[in-house]
Each structure stands twice: as C-alpha cells, then as structure tokens.
Amino acid sequence: MLNIVLSILLSFLFQAPEEQAYFYFGNDNLIGVGNLVEGKKSGEWKVYSKTNPVLSDDSNFNQADPDVFKKYFNQEMPAYVINFINDVPDGIFQENYPSGAIKTLGIFENGVLTKEFKEFYENGELEYAGRLERGKKEGEWHEYYENGQVKSSISYVEGLAEGEAVYYDSDGRIESKLSFSNGKKDGVYQSFFQDGELKEKGTFQDGVPTGEWVSFDPDKNIEFRGNLEEGVRNGEWIEELEVMIGYYRNGNYEKGLKEGRWLVSDTAGNQVQVENYKGGKLISVIALQQGAGLKNEYLVKKGNGQLIFYDDQGFIKAKGKVSKGEINGRWSFYFPGSDRLSSSGRIESSERIGTWNFYSFEGEIIDQIVYKPESKFVTGTNTAEALRTNHSLLRNGNDALGTAYSKFSPFAPLRTVY
C-alpha cells in the first residue's frame, strides 16, 4: 500500500510542468494563448484576433511577444478555441463570432477533423451540418437558411459529391437539381421557377456542360436553345434579344462566337433584320421592314450604327447605338403605335446602366431608376447560369485536410457548398 502511495506522489512530483505560451496561429492577425508541456502545445488554447488586422499572405506560426498580444489584440473573446495533445489538434474545435456566439463546432482526432461538423448563424440557427470521416465529407450534408428551411442537400462519398444534389429557396421550393459522379457534375441539370415550371435544362458530362441546353424567361418564352460542345456554344442557336423581349435571333456559333448570318424575328415571327457577325462581333445589320424615318436599309455598317425596331404600323418601338460591334450608347423605347417616348437611358454590353427615365404618355417623367453595372449572370454558385457557364466553380471535392492546424483556418475548405 505504501509503495502505491509513493508511486502516485512521485508521478506528481516529476510530472512535466506546464508553462503559458503565446504563438501566432497562421498569420500576424491571430495569436493563440495556452500551455506548453515539454515544448509542445497541450490542452485548451484560445486564439485571439488583432484589433486592427493587416492583410497579408505570409504565414506565421512563430512564438509571439506577450506584450504585443496585450497591446494589439482583442482579449475579450477568442476567435477560436482548440484543444491539443502533443502539439496536435485533438478534441473540440470551436470558432466564435466577435459577439461571442458560436460560429462553428468540429472535432479533431489526431489532427484530422472527424465526426459531426456544424456551422451556425450568429443568432444560433443552424447553417450547415454533416459528418466527416478522416477529414472528408461523408453521407448527406445540409445547408440551411436563417429561417430553418433547407437550402441544399448533397451526399458525399470520401469527400466527393455523389448522386443527386437539390437546392431550395427560402420557402422550401426546389430551385435546381443536378447529379454528381466522383465530385464532378454528371447527368441532367434542371432549374425551376417558383411555380415549379422548368427554367433551364441541360446535361453535364464529366463536369462539363454538353449537348442541348434550353432556358426560359419569366414569361416562359424560350430565352435560348442550342448545343454545347465541351462547354462551348457551337452550331445552330436561337436566342432572345437582350434589348427586345419577344424578339429572337437565329444563327450559328463557331467555338463559342457568333459567326455569319443571323436572322432576327419579331414577336409575331416575322423576319425583321439580318445580322452579320465575325468572330463574335456584330459587323452589319440590314433592315427587312420599312418604317418611319428609315433612309437606308443598312442600320449598322462596320460594327457601328443605330438599331431601329418597328411595329407593324411602321412606328418605332425602340432605337439605340451600336459601337464597335456591341450595343453601347443611348437607347430610347416608345409607347406602342405612337411616337411618344416611354423610357430612355444608356445600354452598355447589352445591360442598362446609369439613370433611366420613364415617361407618361404625355411626356412627363414619372420614374427614375439607377442601374449599376453587374455581372451578366445572376450571382451565386447554384444558379442556372453559374452552374452551366462556370463549371470550374466546383472543386474536385477532395476535402482531406491533413494536419488541419498547419492549414489554419481548417474550416475554410468545408464551407465550399456545391
């Protein structure tokens, strides 16, 4: 009995002492505070952020000066709480909002994220959840809106998206569906309007959009239809005109660029213009219909001129500038069957920009809208255009983190949602 007591006392007597230490965690904007045992991080470490962070791409895991920490770092709330065993992350890992609310919870085993992973909105609602095995996503993962509705549902096998992925709007309606194989988009892609009607449909093969794609505008009219070869438009296409809803052009793409003769039809299907393209640039436009003030059938020559659209009575519906083969300049739109202006403003690269005036039939300005330059396609990685046109948005799906501590912050790769 005496020997047992002596053994216990000796174990305490010769136990390695703990010493508080300060180390940078990945960069100069984060300092961790915790204990070292025999020179290795041990137990709970709290990582604090700099009060006024400085952007830098340099990595820093060196020992930090305690005085620098006390002078320049926010010590009220740690940005991260991480547990170590022998310098390796092991145990619960927690990320916090500046307010102190929990942002992320994960579990490390011997330096690798595993088991349940959860991310939260600042109000405490769940934002993202799934399971990890050896640092890789496994099984079904869900992303949520702040109101609790599911935003996306995707299954993973060894870190790679597999099978059908479904995306929802904040009211629970399906926005889009697509299939994955070994982390790459493969199979049919569909997106939907809020009423459930088809918005866009196409096919991916080995991560690349291919075959026939069709898209519809909010009025359920065809927006475009044609074939993609290795992600590039090729062959015959029909497209709705950017500036004239209900008007269509029909012609051919060569390696993603409009080429040759394109026919433009009005809402009744009547051919009204012939466009000629070279290398994707509009070279000339010939008017096939007569209207008020038309002096020359050539509306555009050598990439410059003025496009004019007429109604069946010969009144101008819209007119505007073409410069260097693109729609650029001031445009005017008119009330049907009249010469009364309904709206006017600038269009650049087929998008409205700047201040647009809207008029009453009597000519009074009744509204003004300021249009800001933005991407031609709707923002977001799960929209029809983004998924179709930028198939490089999705990573290869391999979420192996290795020693996560050396890649601080380790949660960043997990926030990529297909």
PDB file of N, CA and C in Angstrom, residues 290-388:
ATOM      1  N   GLN A 290     -39.933  48.142 -93.360  1.00  0.00           N
ATOM      2  CA  GLN A 290     -39.924  49.584 -93.571  1.00  0.00           C
ATOM      3  C   GLN A 290     -40.620  50.271 -92.408  1.00  0.00           C
ATOM      4  N   GLY A 291     -40.129  51.490 -92.099  1.00  0.00           N
ATOM      5  CA  GLY A 291     -40.737  52.244 -91.016  1.00  0.00           C
ATOM      6  C   GLY A 291     -40.446  53.714 -91.155  1.00  0.00           C
ATOM      7  N   ALA A 292     -41.030  54.485 -90.260  1.00  0.00           N
ATOM      8  CA  ALA A 292     -40.887  55.941 -90.301  1.00  0.00           C
ATOM      9  C   ALA A 292     -39.426  56.346 -90.158  1.00  0.00           C
ATOM     10  N   GLY A 293     -38.969  57.181 -91.083  1.00  0.00           N
ATOM     11  CA  GLY A 293     -37.620  57.732 -90.991  1.00  0.00           C
ATOM     12  C   GLY A 293     -36.523  56.813 -91.469  1.00  0.00           C
ATOM     13  N   LEU A 294     -36.851  55.623 -91.989  1.00  0.00           N
ATOM     14  CA  LEU A 294     -35.819  54.705 -92.454  1.00  0.00           C
ATOM     15  C   LEU A 294     -35.309  55.161 -93.815  1.00  0.00           C
ATOM     16  N   LYS A 295     -34.057  55.590 -93.853  1.00  0.00           N
ATOM     17  CA  LYS A 295     -33.479  56.123 -95.082  1.00  0.00           C
ATOM     18  C   LYS A 295     -32.556  55.122 -95.761  1.00  0.00           C
ATOM     19  N   ASN A 296     -32.029  54.194 -94.990  1.00  0.00           N
ATOM     20  CA  ASN A 296     -31.067  53.240 -95.526  1.00  0.00           C
ATOM     21  C   ASN A 296     -31.319  51.885 -94.886  1.00  0.00           C
ATOM     22  N   GLU A 297     -31.343  50.844 -95.705  1.00  0.00           N
ATOM     23  CA  GLU A 297     -31.600  49.512 -95.153  1.00  0.00           C
ATOM     24  C   GLU A 297     -30.467  49.034 -94.254  1.00  0.00           C
ATOM     25  N   TYR A 298     -29.270  49.598 -94.442  1.00  0.00           N
ATOM     26  CA  TYR A 298     -28.145  49.240 -93.577  1.00  0.00           C
ATOM     27  C   TYR A 298     -28.213  50.048 -92.290  1.00  0.00           C
ATOM     28  N   LEU A 299     -28.620  49.396 -91.213  1.00  0.00           N
ATOM     29  CA  LEU A 299     -28.691  50.063 -89.916  1.00  0.00           C
ATOM     30  C   LEU A 299     -27.319  50.135 -89.259  1.00  0.00           C
ATOM     31  N   VAL A 300     -26.520  49.104 -89.480  1.00  0.00           N
ATOM     32  CA  VAL A 300     -25.170  49.034 -88.912  1.00  0.00           C
ATOM     33  C   VAL A 300     -24.197  48.658 -90.018  1.00  0.00           C
ATOM     34  N   LYS A 301     -23.083  49.400 -90.084  1.00  0.00           N
ATOM     35  CA  LYS A 301     -22.013  49.104 -91.024  1.00  0.00           C
ATOM     36  C   LYS A 301     -20.686  49.100 -90.282  1.00  0.00           C
ATOM     37  N   LYS A 302     -19.859  48.115 -90.588  1.00  0.00           N
ATOM     38  CA  LYS A 302     -18.527  48.013 -89.983  1.00  0.00           C
ATOM     39  C   LYS A 302     -18.570  48.116 -88.457  1.00  0.00           C
ATOM     40  N   GLY A 303     -19.633  47.561 -87.884  1.00  0.00           N
ATOM     41  CA  GLY A 303     -19.741  47.491 -86.429  1.00  0.00           C
ATOM     42  C   GLY A 303     -20.288  48.722 -85.758  1.00  0.00           C
ATOM     43  N   ASN A 304     -20.656  49.742 -86.529  1.00  0.00           N
ATOM     44  CA  ASN A 304     -21.178  50.983 -85.953  1.00  0.00           C
ATOM     45  C   ASN A 304     -22.481  51.386 -86.629  1.00  0.00           C
ATOM     46  N   GLY A 305     -23.370  51.996 -85.845  1.00  0.00           N
ATOM     47  CA  GLY A 305     -24.631  52.456 -86.413  1.00  0.00           C
ATOM     48  C   GLY A 305     -25.715  52.546 -85.364  1.00  0.00           C
ATOM     49  N   GLN A 306     -26.960  52.489 -85.839  1.00  0.00           N
ATOM     50  CA  GLN A 306     -28.107  52.595 -84.941  1.00  0.00           C
ATOM     51  C   GLN A 306     -29.124  51.512 -85.274  1.00  0.00           C
ATOM     52  N   LEU A 307     -29.469  50.708 -84.285  1.00  0.00           N
ATOM     53  CA  LEU A 307     -30.518  49.708 -84.466  1.00  0.00           C
ATOM     54  C   LEU A 307     -31.875  50.366 -84.274  1.00  0.00           C
ATOM     55  N   ILE A 308     -32.816  50.019 -85.151  1.00  0.00           N
ATOM     56  CA  ILE A 308     -34.180  50.539 -85.045  1.00  0.00           C
ATOM     57  C   ILE A 308     -35.145  49.372 -85.200  1.00  0.00           C
ATOM     58  N   PHE A 309     -36.101  49.288 -84.292  1.00  0.00           N
ATOM     59  CA  PHE A 309     -37.137  48.255 -84.349  1.00  0.00           C
ATOM     60  C   PHE A 309     -38.492  48.931 -84.540  1.00  0.00           C
ATOM     61  N   TYR A 310     -39.265  48.405 -85.513  1.00  0.00           N
ATOM     62  CA  TYR A 310     -40.559  49.000 -85.841  1.00  0.00           C
ATOM     63  C   TYR A 310     -41.696  48.056 -85.489  1.00  0.00           C
ATOM     64  N   ASP A 311     -42.885  48.638 -85.259  1.00  0.00           N
ATOM     65  CA  ASP A 311     -44.070  47.793 -85.117  1.00  0.00           C
ATOM     66  C   ASP A 311     -44.690  47.591 -86.496  1.00  0.00           C
ATOM     67  N   ASP A 312     -45.801  46.842 -86.560  1.00  0.00           N
ATOM     68  CA  ASP A 312     -46.378  46.526 -87.868  1.00  0.00           C
ATOM     69  C   ASP A 312     -47.051  47.720 -88.530  1.00  0.00           C
ATOM     70  N   GLN A 313     -47.159  48.842 -87.802  1.00  0.00           N
ATOM     71  CA  GLN A 313     -47.711  50.063 -88.385  1.00  0.00           C
ATOM     72  C   GLN A 313     -46.622  51.017 -88.859  1.00  0.00           C
ATOM     73  N   GLY A 314     -45.366  50.643 -88.637  1.00  0.00           N
ATOM     74  CA  GLY A 314     -44.264  51.490 -89.051  1.00  0.00           C
ATOM     75  C   GLY A 314     -43.760  52.434 -87.989  1.00  0.00           C
ATOM     76  N   PHE A 315     -44.366  52.394 -86.793  1.00  0.00           N
ATOM     77  CA  PHE A 315     -43.885  53.238 -85.695  1.00  0.00           C
ATOM     78  C   PHE A 315     -42.635  52.611 -85.064  1.00  0.00           C
ATOM     79  N   ILE A 316     -41.740  53.476 -84.597  1.00  0.00           N
ATOM     80  CA  ILE A 316     -40.535  52.982 -83.927  1.00  0.00           C
ATOM     81  C   ILE A 316     -40.894  52.440 -82.544  1.00  0.00           C
ATOM     82  N   LYS A 317     -40.451  51.225 -82.257  1.00  0.00           N
ATOM     83  CA  LYS A 317     -40.625  50.638 -80.923  1.00  0.00           C
ATOM     84  C   LYS A 317     -39.420  50.921 -80.034  1.00  0.00           C
ATOM     85  N   ALA A 318     -38.233  50.865 -80.655  1.00  0.00           N
ATOM     86  CA  ALA A 318     -37.000  51.114 -79.904  1.00  0.00           C
ATOM     87  C   ALA A 318     -35.884  51.440 -80.877  1.00  0.00           C
ATOM     88  N   LYS A 319     -34.920  52.224 -80.400  1.00  0.00           N
ATOM     89  CA  LYS A 319     -33.743  52.521 -81.206  1.00  0.00           C
ATOM     90  C   LYS A 319     -32.577  52.838 -80.281  1.00  0.00           C
ATOM     91  N   GLY A 320     -31.368  52.518 -80.768  1.00  0.00           N
ATOM     92  CA  GLY A 320     -30.195  52.779 -79.954  1.00  0.00           C
ATOM     93  C   GLY A 320     -28.915  52.487 -80.696  1.00  0.00           C
ATOM     94  N   LYS A 321     -27.798  52.830 -80.092  1.00  0.00           N
ATOM     95  CA  LYS A 321     -26.498  52.789 -80.748  1.00  0.00           C
ATOM     96  C   LYS A 321     -25.823  51.420 -80.675  1.00  0.00           C
ATOM     97  N   VAL A 322     -25.085  51.158 -81.742  1.00  0.00           N
ATOM     98  CA  VAL A 322     -24.150  50.037 -81.784  1.00  0.00           C
ATOM     99  C   VAL A 322     -22.772  50.621 -82.056  1.00  0.00           C
ATOM    100  N   SER A 323     -21.799  50.246 -81.235  1.00  0.00           N
ATOM    101  CA  SER A 323     -20.451  50.779 -81.387  1.00  0.00           C
ATOM    102  C   SER A 323     -19.435  49.652 -81.266  1.00  0.00           C
ATOM    103  N   LYS A 324     -18.562  49.559 -82.244  1.00  0.00           N
ATOM    104  CA  LYS A 324     -17.507  48.544 -82.259  1.00  0.00           C
ATOM    105  C   LYS A 324     -18.069  47.133 -82.089  1.00  0.00           C
ATOM    106  N   GLY A 325     -19.193  46.906 -82.747  1.00  0.00           N
ATOM    107  CA  GLY A 325     -19.773  45.571 -82.764  1.00  0.00           C
ATOM    108  C   GLY A 325     -20.565  45.179 -81.548  1.00  0.00           C
ATOM    109  N   GLU A 326     -20.815  46.128 -80.642  1.00  0.00           N
ATOM    110  CA  GLU A 326     -21.597  45.838 -79.445  1.00  0.00           C
ATOM    111  C   GLU A 326     -22.645  46.921 -79.224  1.00  0.00           C
ATOM    112  N   ILE A 327     -23.727  46.537 -78.526  1.00  0.00           N
ATOM    113  CA  ILE A 327     -24.767  47.503 -78.181  1.00  0.00           C
ATOM    114  C   ILE A 327     -24.243  48.383 -77.061  1.00  0.00           C
ATOM    115  N   ASN A 328     -23.916  49.613 -77.405  1.00  0.00           N
ATOM    116  CA  ASN A 328     -23.366  50.567 -76.447  1.00  0.00           C
ATOM    117  C   ASN A 328     -23.852  51.969 -76.792  1.00  0.00           C
ATOM    118  N   GLY A 329     -24.412  52.654 -75.814  1.00  0.00           N
ATOM    119  CA  GLY A 329     -24.852  54.024 -76.046  1.00  0.00           C
ATOM    120  C   GLY A 329     -26.267  54.263 -75.561  1.00  0.00           C
ATOM    121  N   ARG A 330     -26.836  55.375 -76.010  1.00  0.00           N
ATOM    122  CA  ARG A 330     -28.166  55.762 -75.558  1.00  0.00           C
ATOM    123  C   ARG A 330     -29.242  55.020 -76.347  1.00  0.00           C
ATOM    124  N   TRP A 331     -30.258  54.559 -75.608  1.00  0.00           N
ATOM    125  CA  TRP A 331     -31.387  53.862 -76.210  1.00  0.00           C
ATOM    126  C   TRP A 331     -32.696  54.515 -75.782  1.00  0.00           C
ATOM    127  N   SER A 332     -33.668  54.451 -76.709  1.00  0.00           N
ATOM    128  CA  SER A 332     -34.997  55.017 -76.451  1.00  0.00           C
ATOM    129  C   SER A 332     -36.062  53.988 -76.803  1.00  0.00           C
ATOM    130  N   PHE A 333     -37.081  53.896 -75.962  1.00  0.00           N
ATOM    131  CA  PHE A 333     -38.207  52.991 -76.184  1.00  0.00           C
ATOM    132  C   PHE A 333     -39.495  53.811 -76.214  1.00  0.00           C
ATOM    133  N   TYR A 334     -40.469  53.352 -77.045  1.00  0.00           N
ATOM    134  CA  TYR A 334     -41.659  54.155 -77.304  1.00  0.00           C
ATOM    135  C   TYR A 334     -42.941  53.398 -76.981  1.00  0.00           C
ATOM    136  N   PHE A 335     -44.001  54.173 -76.671  1.00  0.00           N
ATOM    137  CA  PHE A 335     -45.310  53.576 -76.461  1.00  0.00           C
ATOM    138  C   PHE A 335     -45.795  52.960 -77.766  1.00  0.00           C
ATOM    139  N   PRO A 336     -46.515  51.824 -77.704  1.00  0.00           N
ATOM    140  CA  PRO A 336     -46.989  51.150 -78.924  1.00  0.00           C
ATOM    141  C   PRO A 336     -47.848  52.071 -79.786  1.00  0.00           C
ATOM    142  N   GLY A 337     -47.619  51.991 -81.098  1.00  0.00           N
ATOM    143  CA  GLY A 337     -48.445  52.729 -82.042  1.00  0.00           C
ATOM    144  C   GLY A 337     -48.347  54.228 -81.924  1.00  0.00           C
ATOM    145  N   SER A 338     -47.203  54.738 -81.473  1.00  0.00           N
ATOM    146  CA  SER A 338     -47.054  56.185 -81.302  1.00  0.00           C
ATOM    147  C   SER A 338     -45.590  56.573 -81.409  1.00  0.00           C
ATOM    148  N   ASP A 339     -45.371  57.890 -81.410  1.00  0.00           N
ATOM    149  CA  ASP A 339     -44.000  58.396 -81.377  1.00  0.00           C
ATOM    150  C   ASP A 339     -43.661  58.963 -80.004  1.00  0.00           C
ATOM    151  N   ARG A 340     -44.424  58.550 -78.983  1.00  0.00           N
ATOM    152  CA  ARG A 340     -44.236  59.041 -77.613  1.00  0.00           C
ATOM    153  C   ARG A 340     -43.220  58.176 -76.866  1.00  0.00           C
ATOM    154  N   LEU A 341     -42.229  58.858 -76.291  1.00  0.00           N
ATOM    155  CA  LEU A 341     -41.168  58.175 -75.563  1.00  0.00           C
ATOM    156  C   LEU A 341     -41.704  57.548 -74.275  1.00  0.00           C
ATOM    157  N   SER A 342     -41.356  56.273 -74.036  1.00  0.00           N
ATOM    158  CA  SER A 342     -41.767  55.617 -72.789  1.00  0.00           C
ATOM    159  C   SER A 342     -40.608  55.479 -71.801  1.00  0.00           C
ATOM    160  N   SER A 343     -39.385  55.310 -72.315  1.00  0.00           N
ATOM    161  CA  SER A 343     -38.211  55.241 -71.435  1.00  0.00           C
ATOM    162  C   SER A 343     -36.953  55.499 -72.245  1.00  0.00           C
ATOM    163  N   SER A 344     -35.901  55.946 -71.548  1.00  0.00           N
ATOM    164  CA  SER A 344     -34.630  56.197 -72.229  1.00  0.00           C
ATOM    165  C   SER A 344     -33.487  56.133 -71.226  1.00  0.00           C
ATOM    166  N   GLY A 345     -32.312  55.756 -71.743  1.00  0.00           N
ATOM    167  CA  GLY A 345     -31.118  55.663 -70.912  1.00  0.00           C
ATOM    168  C   GLY A 345     -30.007  54.982 -71.676  1.00  0.00           C
ATOM    169  N   ARG A 346     -28.918  54.637 -70.981  1.00  0.00           N
ATOM    170  CA  ARG A 346     -27.759  54.027 -71.626  1.00  0.00           C
ATOM    171  C   ARG A 346     -27.772  52.507 -71.481  1.00  0.00           C
ATOM    172  N   ILE A 347     -27.303  51.859 -72.534  1.00  0.00           N
ATOM    173  CA  ILE A 347     -27.079  50.416 -72.511  1.00  0.00           C
ATOM    174  C   ILE A 347     -25.628  50.173 -72.890  1.00  0.00           C
ATOM    175  N   GLU A 348     -24.931  49.404 -72.071  1.00  0.00           N
ATOM    176  CA  GLU A 348     -23.555  49.028 -72.356  1.00  0.00           C
ATOM    177  C   GLU A 348     -23.423  47.519 -72.260  1.00  0.00           C
ATOM    178  N   SER A 349     -22.881  46.933 -73.328  1.00  0.00           N
ATOM    179  CA  SER A 349     -22.738  45.469 -73.394  1.00  0.00           C
ATOM    180  C   SER A 349     -24.062  44.785 -73.093  1.00  0.00           C
ATOM    181  N   SER A 350     -25.123  45.342 -73.669  1.00  0.00           N
ATOM    182  CA  SER A 350     -26.486  44.795 -73.580  1.00  0.00           C
ATOM    183  C   SER A 350     -27.110  44.907 -72.196  1.00  0.00           C
ATOM    184  N   GLU A 351     -26.522  45.699 -71.288  1.00  0.00           N
ATOM    185  CA  GLU A 351     -27.096  45.903 -69.958  1.00  0.00           C
ATOM    186  C   GLU A 351     -27.411  47.375 -69.740  1.00  0.00           C
ATOM    187  N   ARG A 352     -28.558  47.639 -69.122  1.00  0.00           N
ATOM    188  CA  ARG A 352     -28.883  49.009 -68.746  1.00  0.00           C
ATOM    189  C   ARG A 352     -27.901  49.486 -67.684  1.00  0.00           C
ATOM    190  N   ILE A 353     -27.514  50.755 -67.804  1.00  0.00           N
ATOM    191  CA  ILE A 353     -26.563  51.308 -66.849  1.00  0.00           C
ATOM    192  C   ILE A 353     -26.861  52.783 -66.630  1.00  0.00           C
ATOM    193  N   GLY A 354     -26.608  53.261 -65.428  1.00  0.00           N
ATOM    194  CA  GLY A 354     -26.846  54.669 -65.115  1.00  0.00           C
ATOM    195  C   GLY A 354     -28.319  54.973 -64.900  1.00  0.00           C
ATOM    196  N   THR A 355     -28.671  56.241 -64.999  1.00  0.00           N
ATOM    197  CA  THR A 355     -30.042  56.689 -64.736  1.00  0.00           C
ATOM    198  C   THR A 355     -30.928  56.514 -65.966  1.00  0.00           C
ATOM    199  N   TRP A 356     -32.027  55.825 -65.772  1.00  0.00           N
ATOM    200  CA  TRP A 356     -33.043  55.669 -66.813  1.00  0.00           C
ATOM    201  C   TRP A 356     -34.287  56.449 -66.410  1.00  0.00           C
ATOM    202  N   ASN A 357     -34.833  57.193 -67.387  1.00  0.00           N
ATOM    203  CA  ASN A 357     -36.072  57.943 -67.176  1.00  0.00           C
ATOM    204  C   ASN A 357     -37.244  57.181 -67.768  1.00  0.00           C
ATOM    205  N   PHE A 358     -38.360  57.203 -67.058  1.00  0.00           N
ATOM    206  CA  PHE A 358     -39.596  56.574 -67.524  1.00  0.00           C
ATOM    207  C   PHE A 358     -40.676  57.647 -67.600  1.00  0.00           C
ATOM    208  N   TYR A 359     -41.389  57.668 -68.741  1.00  0.00           N
ATOM    209  CA  TYR A 359     -42.290  58.775 -69.035  1.00  0.00           C
ATOM    210  C   TYR A 359     -43.748  58.334 -69.082  1.00  0.00           C
ATOM    211  N   SER A 360     -44.629  59.299 -68.788  1.00  0.00           N
ATOM    212  CA  SER A 360     -46.056  59.104 -69.040  1.00  0.00           C
ATOM    213  C   SER A 360     -46.301  59.324 -70.525  1.00  0.00           C
ATOM    214  N   PHE A 361     -47.491  58.982 -70.997  1.00  0.00           N
ATOM    215  CA  PHE A 361     -47.816  59.174 -72.411  1.00  0.00           C
ATOM    216  C   PHE A 361     -47.758  60.652 -72.784  1.00  0.00           C
ATOM    217  N   GLU A 362     -47.969  61.519 -71.787  1.00  0.00           N
ATOM    218  CA  GLU A 362     -47.944  62.968 -72.027  1.00  0.00           C
ATOM    219  C   GLU A 362     -46.521  63.522 -72.005  1.00  0.00           C
ATOM    220  N   GLY A 363     -45.531  62.696 -71.702  1.00  0.00           N
ATOM    221  CA  GLY A 363     -44.148  63.141 -71.750  1.00  0.00           C
ATOM    222  C   GLY A 363     -43.547  63.542 -70.422  1.00  0.00           C
ATOM    223  N   GLU A 364     -44.276  63.353 -69.325  1.00  0.00           N
ATOM    224  CA  GLU A 364     -43.744  63.699 -68.011  1.00  0.00           C
ATOM    225  C   GLU A 364     -42.944  62.521 -67.435  1.00  0.00           C
ATOM    226  N   ILE A 365     -41.830  62.858 -66.773  1.00  0.00           N
ATOM    227  CA  ILE A 365     -41.048  61.808 -66.105  1.00  0.00           C
ATOM    228  C   ILE A 365     -41.822  61.324 -64.883  1.00  0.00           C
ATOM    229  N   ILE A 366     -42.151  60.049 -64.873  1.00  0.00           N
ATOM    230  CA  ILE A 366     -42.918  59.501 -63.755  1.00  0.00           C
ATOM    231  C   ILE A 366     -42.067  58.604 -62.855  1.00  0.00           C
ATOM    232  N   ASP A 367     -40.867  58.263 -63.334  1.00  0.00           N
ATOM    233  CA  ASP A 367     -39.996  57.431 -62.505  1.00  0.00           C
ATOM    234  C   ASP A 367     -38.570  57.518 -63.027  1.00  0.00           C
ATOM    235  N   GLN A 368     -37.623  57.283 -62.136  1.00  0.00           N
ATOM    236  CA  GLN A 368     -36.212  57.192 -62.488  1.00  0.00           C
ATOM    237  C   GLN A 368     -35.600  56.015 -61.742  1.00  0.00           C
ATOM    238  N   ILE A 369     -34.835  55.219 -62.470  1.00  0.00           N
ATOM    239  CA  ILE A 369     -34.160  54.078 -61.859  1.00  0.00           C
ATOM    240  C   ILE A 369     -32.688  54.138 -62.222  1.00  0.00           C
ATOM    241  N   VAL A 370     -31.835  53.951 -61.216  1.00  0.00           N
ATOM    242  CA  VAL A 370     -30.389  53.935 -61.446  1.00  0.00           C
ATOM    243  C   VAL A 370     -29.929  52.482 -61.513  1.00  0.00           C
ATOM    244  N   TYR A 371     -29.373  52.101 -62.648  1.00  0.00           N
ATOM    245  CA  TYR A 371     -28.867  50.743 -62.842  1.00  0.00           C
ATOM    246  C   TYR A 371     -27.354  50.737 -62.650  1.00  0.00           C
ATOM    247  N   LYS A 372     -26.889  49.817 -61.813  1.00  0.00           N
ATOM    248  CA  LYS A 372     -25.460  49.695 -61.553  1.00  0.00           C
ATOM    249  C   LYS A 372     -24.888  48.536 -62.352  1.00  0.00           C
ATOM    250  N   PRO A 373     -23.635  48.681 -62.801  1.00  0.00           N
ATOM    251  CA  PRO A 373     -23.028  47.575 -63.549  1.00  0.00           C
ATOM    252  C   PRO A 373     -22.925  46.337 -62.687  1.00  0.00           C
ATOM    253  N   GLU A 374     -23.285  45.218 -63.262  1.00  0.00           N
ATOM    254  CA  GLU A 374     -23.173  43.955 -62.541  1.00  0.00           C
ATOM    255  C   GLU A 374     -22.961  42.851 -63.536  1.00  0.00           C
ATOM    256  N   SER A 375     -22.673  41.656 -62.990  1.00  0.00           N
ATOM    257  CA  SER A 375     -22.434  40.510 -63.857  1.00  0.00           C
ATOM    258  C   SER A 375     -23.648  40.246 -64.718  1.00  0.00           C
ATOM    259  N   LYS A 376     -23.391  39.806 -65.940  1.00  0.00           N
ATOM    260  CA  LYS A 376     -24.486  39.461 -66.842  1.00  0.00           C
ATOM    261  C   LYS A 376     -25.335  38.350 -66.264  1.00  0.00           C
ATOM    262  N   PHE A 377     -24.702  37.449 -65.532  1.00  0.00           N
ATOM    263  CA  PHE A 377     -25.412  36.313 -64.983  1.00  0.00           C
ATOM    264  C   PHE A 377     -25.743  36.547 -63.521  1.00  0.00           C
ATOM    265  N   VAL A 378     -26.799  35.945 -63.065  1.00  0.00           N
ATOM    266  CA  VAL A 378     -27.215  36.061 -61.675  1.00  0.00           C
ATOM    267  C   VAL A 378     -26.105  35.566 -60.773  1.00  0.00           C
ATOM    268  N   THR A 379     -25.865  36.291 -59.669  1.00  0.00           N
ATOM    269  CA  THR A 379     -24.791  35.898 -58.775  1.00  0.00           C
ATOM    270  C   THR A 379     -25.159  34.654 -57.992  1.00  0.00           C
ATOM    271  N   GLY A 380     -24.108  33.952 -57.531  1.00  0.00           N
ATOM    272  CA  GLY A 380     -24.351  32.746 -56.747  1.00  0.00           C
ATOM    273  C   GLY A 380     -23.887  31.529 -57.506  1.00  0.00           C
ATOM    274  N   THR A 381     -23.363  30.565 -56.816  1.00  0.00           N
ATOM    275  CA  THR A 381     -22.801  29.408 -57.497  1.00  0.00           C
ATOM    276  C   THR A 381     -23.827  28.341 -57.818  1.00  0.00           C
ATOM    277  N   ASN A 382     -25.047  28.490 -57.321  1.00  0.00           N
ATOM    278  CA  ASN A 382     -26.036  27.447 -57.557  1.00  0.00           C
ATOM    279  C   ASN A 382     -27.089  27.859 -58.569  1.00  0.00           C
ATOM    280  N   THR A 383     -26.931  29.049 -59.201  1.00  0.00           N
ATOM    281  CA  THR A 383     -27.894  29.480 -60.196  1.00  0.00           C
ATOM    282  C   THR A 383     -27.642  28.739 -61.500  1.00  0.00           C
ATOM    283  N   ALA A 384     -28.648  28.753 -62.371  1.00  0.00           N
ATOM    284  CA  ALA A 384     -28.527  28.048 -63.637  1.00  0.00           C
ATOM    285  C   ALA A 384     -27.318  28.517 -64.428  1.00  0.00           C
ATOM    286  N   GLU A 385     -27.174  29.835 -64.585  1.00  0.00           N
ATOM    287  CA  GLU A 385     -26.072  30.359 -65.379  1.00  0.00           C
ATOM    288  C   GLU A 385     -24.721  30.037 -64.753  1.00  0.00           C
ATOM    289  N   ALA A 386     -24.622  30.184 -63.445  1.00  0.00           N
ATOM    290  CA  ALA A 386     -23.335  29.944 -62.793  1.00  0.00           C
ATOM    291  C   ALA A 386     -22.917  28.487 -62.932  1.00  0.00           C
ATOM    292  N   LEU A 387     -23.862  27.576 -62.729  1.00  0.00           N
ATOM    293  CA  LEU A 387     -23.533  26.159 -62.798  1.00  0.00           C
ATOM    294  C   LEU A 387     -23.204  25.734 -64.220  1.00  0.00           C
ATOM    295  N   ARG A 388     -23.862  26.376 -65.195  1.00  0.00           N
ATOM    296  CA  ARG A 388     -23.653  25.965 -66.580  1.00  0.00           C
ATOM    297  C   ARG A 388     -22.393  26.580 -67.177  1.00  0.00           C
TER     298      ARG A 388
END
